[in-house]
C-alpha positions as CSV (number, residue, x, y, z in Angstrom):
1,R,-0.1,-0.1,0.1
2,D,2.6,2.4,0.9
3,V,4.5,1.6,-2.5
4,F,0.9,2.3,-4.7
5,G,0.6,5.5,-2.6
6,K,4.0,6.9,-3.5
7,S,3.9,5.9,-6.8
8,E,0.2,7.9,-7.5
9,S,1.4,11.0,-6.0
10,S,4.5,10.8,-7.9
11,L,2.4,10.0,-10.9
12,E,0.6,12.8,-10.6
13,A,3.0,15.2,-9.6
14,A,4.6,14.1,-13.2
15,K,1.5,14.5,-14.9
16,A,1.3,18.4,-13.2
17,Q,4.8,18.9,-14.1
18,V,3.8,17.9,-17.8
19,V,1.0,19.8,-18.2
20,H,2.9,23.0,-16.7
21,L,5.7,22.3,-18.9
22,E,4.0,22.5,-22.2
23,A,1.8,25.5,-20.9
24,Q,5.7,26.7,-20.7
25,V,6.8,25.6,-24.5
26,E,3.3,27.3,-26.0
27,S,4.5,30.5,-24.3
28,M,8.1,30.3,-25.6
29,R,6.7,28.9,-29.5
30,S,4.3,32.5,-29.0
31,D,7.3,34.2,-27.9
32,S,9.4,33.3,-30.8
33,L,7.3,34.3,-33.6
34,E,6.6,37.5,-32.2
35,L,10.6,37.8,-31.9
36,A,10.4,36.3,-36.1
37,S,7.9,39.0,-36.4
38,V,10.0,41.6,-35.0
39,K,13.0,40.7,-36.8
40,E,11.5,40.9,-40.1
41,Q,9.9,44.1,-39.9
42,V,14.1,45.4,-38.6
43,R,14.7,43.9,-42.0
44,E,12.1,46.0,-43.8
45,K,13.1,48.4,-42.2
46,D,16.9,48.2,-42.5
47,T,16.1,47.8,-47.2
48,Q,14.3,50.7,-46.3
49,I,16.9,53.0,-45.0
50,R,19.5,50.8,-46.7
51,A,17.6,52.6,-49.7
52,M,17.3,56.1,-48.4
53,A,20.8,56.0,-48.4
54,A,21.5,54.9,-51.7
55,E,19.6,57.7,-52.9
56,A,20.5,60.9,-50.8
57,E,24.1,59.5,-52.0
58,K,23.0,60.0,-55.7
59,V,21.7,63.0,-55.0
60,Q,24.5,64.3,-53.5
61,R,27.1,63.0,-56.3
62,E,24.8,65.2,-58.4
63,M,24.8,67.7,-56.3
64,R,28.5,67.8,-56.6
65,E,28.5,67.8,-60.0
66,A,25.8,70.4,-60.7
67,Y,27.8,72.7,-57.9
68,T,31.3,71.7,-60.2
69,K,29.8,72.9,-63.0
70,D,28.0,75.6,-62.3
71,L,31.4,77.4,-60.4
72,S,33.2,76.5,-63.4
73,A,30.6,78.5,-65.7
74,Q,29.7,81.3,-63.0
75,E,33.2,82.1,-61.6
76,E,32.2,85.9,-61.6
77,A,29.3,84.9,-59.3
78,S,29.2,85.9,-55.7
79,R,30.9,84.9,-52.8
80,G,27.1,84.7,-51.5
81,E,26.0,82.8,-54.6
82,K,28.9,80.1,-53.8
83,R,28.3,80.3,-50.2
84,E,24.8,79.6,-50.4
85,L,25.7,76.1,-52.7
86,L,28.3,75.6,-50.0
87,D,26.3,75.0,-47.2
88,G,23.4,73.4,-49.2
89,L,25.9,70.5,-50.0
90,L,27.1,70.8,-46.3
91,G,23.0,70.5,-45.5
92,V,23.5,67.4,-47.5
93,E,26.4,66.1,-46.2
94,S,24.9,65.7,-43.2
95,G,21.4,64.4,-43.5
96,L,23.2,61.7,-45.0
97,D,25.7,61.9,-41.6
98,E,22.1,61.3,-39.7
99,M,20.5,58.6,-42.2
100,R,24.2,56.8,-41.6
101,E,23.6,57.1,-37.6
102,E,20.4,56.3,-37.9
103,L,20.8,52.9,-39.9
104,E,23.9,51.7,-37.7
105,L,21.7,52.2,-34.9
106,R,19.4,50.1,-37.0
107,M,21.6,47.4,-37.7
108,L,22.6,47.3,-33.7
109,T,19.5,46.5,-33.0
110,Q,18.6,44.1,-35.2
111,K,22.1,42.6,-34.5
112,D,20.2,42.7,-30.4
113,L,17.0,41.1,-31.6
114,V,19.1,38.2,-34.1
115,K,21.1,37.1,-30.0
116,K,17.6,37.4,-28.3
117,L,15.9,34.8,-30.7
118,S,19.0,32.7,-30.5
119,R,18.5,33.0,-27.0
120,Q,14.8,32.5,-27.0
121,E,15.5,28.9,-29.5
122,E,17.6,27.7,-26.8
123,L,15.2,28.1,-23.6
124,N,12.9,26.5,-26.2
125,R,15.2,23.8,-26.3
126,E,16.0,23.9,-23.0
127,L,12.8,23.6,-22.2
128,I,12.1,20.4,-24.4
129,R,14.7,18.5,-22.6
130,G,12.9,19.7,-19.5
131,T,9.7,18.5,-21.0
132,N,11.0,14.9,-22.4
133,A,12.7,14.3,-18.5
134,A,9.1,15.0,-17.2
135,E,7.6,12.3,-19.5
136,E,10.4,9.7,-18.6
137,E,9.7,10.6,-14.8
138,R,5.9,10.2,-15.7
139,E,6.4,7.3,-17.7
140,K,9.2,5.6,-14.6
141,A,6.3,6.4,-12.3
142,N,3.6,4.5,-14.6
143,L,5.5,1.5,-14.4
144,E,6.4,1.5,-10.8
145,L,2.7,1.6,-10.1
146,S,2.1,-1.0,-12.6
147,A,4.8,-3.1,-10.0
148,A,2.7,-2.2,-7.2
149,S,-0.9,-3.0,-8.4
150,V,0.9,-6.4,-9.5
151,K,2.4,-6.5,-6.1
152,V,-0.9,-5.8,-4.9
153,I,-3.5,-7.9,-6.3
154,T,-0.5,-10.7,-5.3
155,L,-0.5,-9.8,-1.8
156,Q,-4.6,-10.0,-2.4
157,D,-4.7,-13.5,-3.8
158,E,-2.4,-14.7,-1.0
159,V,-4.6,-13.6,1.5
160,K,-7.5,-14.8,-0.4
161,T,-5.4,-18.3,-0.3
162,L,-4.5,-18.3,3.7
163,A,-8.4,-17.5,3.8
164,G,-9.4,-20.4,2.6
165,R,-7.0,-22.4,4.1
166,N,-7.4,-21.1,7.0
167,A,-11.2,-22.0,6.8
168,A,-10.4,-24.9,5.6
169,L,-8.2,-25.7,9.2
170,E,-10.7,-24.8,10.9
């Protein structure tokens, strides 16, 4: 009876642990899908920023070419006009620098998300290993319970046999 009670409580504990671990696995799967979605959004933003940076560099190159041609054609233009063009070019370069900084920040964010996703995947693998171990424990408890049940039935048969002998002796 003592073995049977221990096996039964062990089985119940293993079942509760399996249910708890399955809930954690489902939660981590959901988190993993959400991280994958965020990662895809970051990739899309990264692509957009790269396209904007390429366009800005193209505009800057065209402006430099136009500026150079303009300077050649207008050597007699006033210094004020030349200064305005130079300020415009500096403004474009400043804008490009801001775009580069934003792109670098996005890339750092993307790397951070990739690290988090990798960690999430490792946690998922650990949880699966834990679930498998709990399943093995449950199976072991089931085997112990079956063995205890067989012992109980054997003992009951022996008690019946002894009772029959006792009755026959009386």
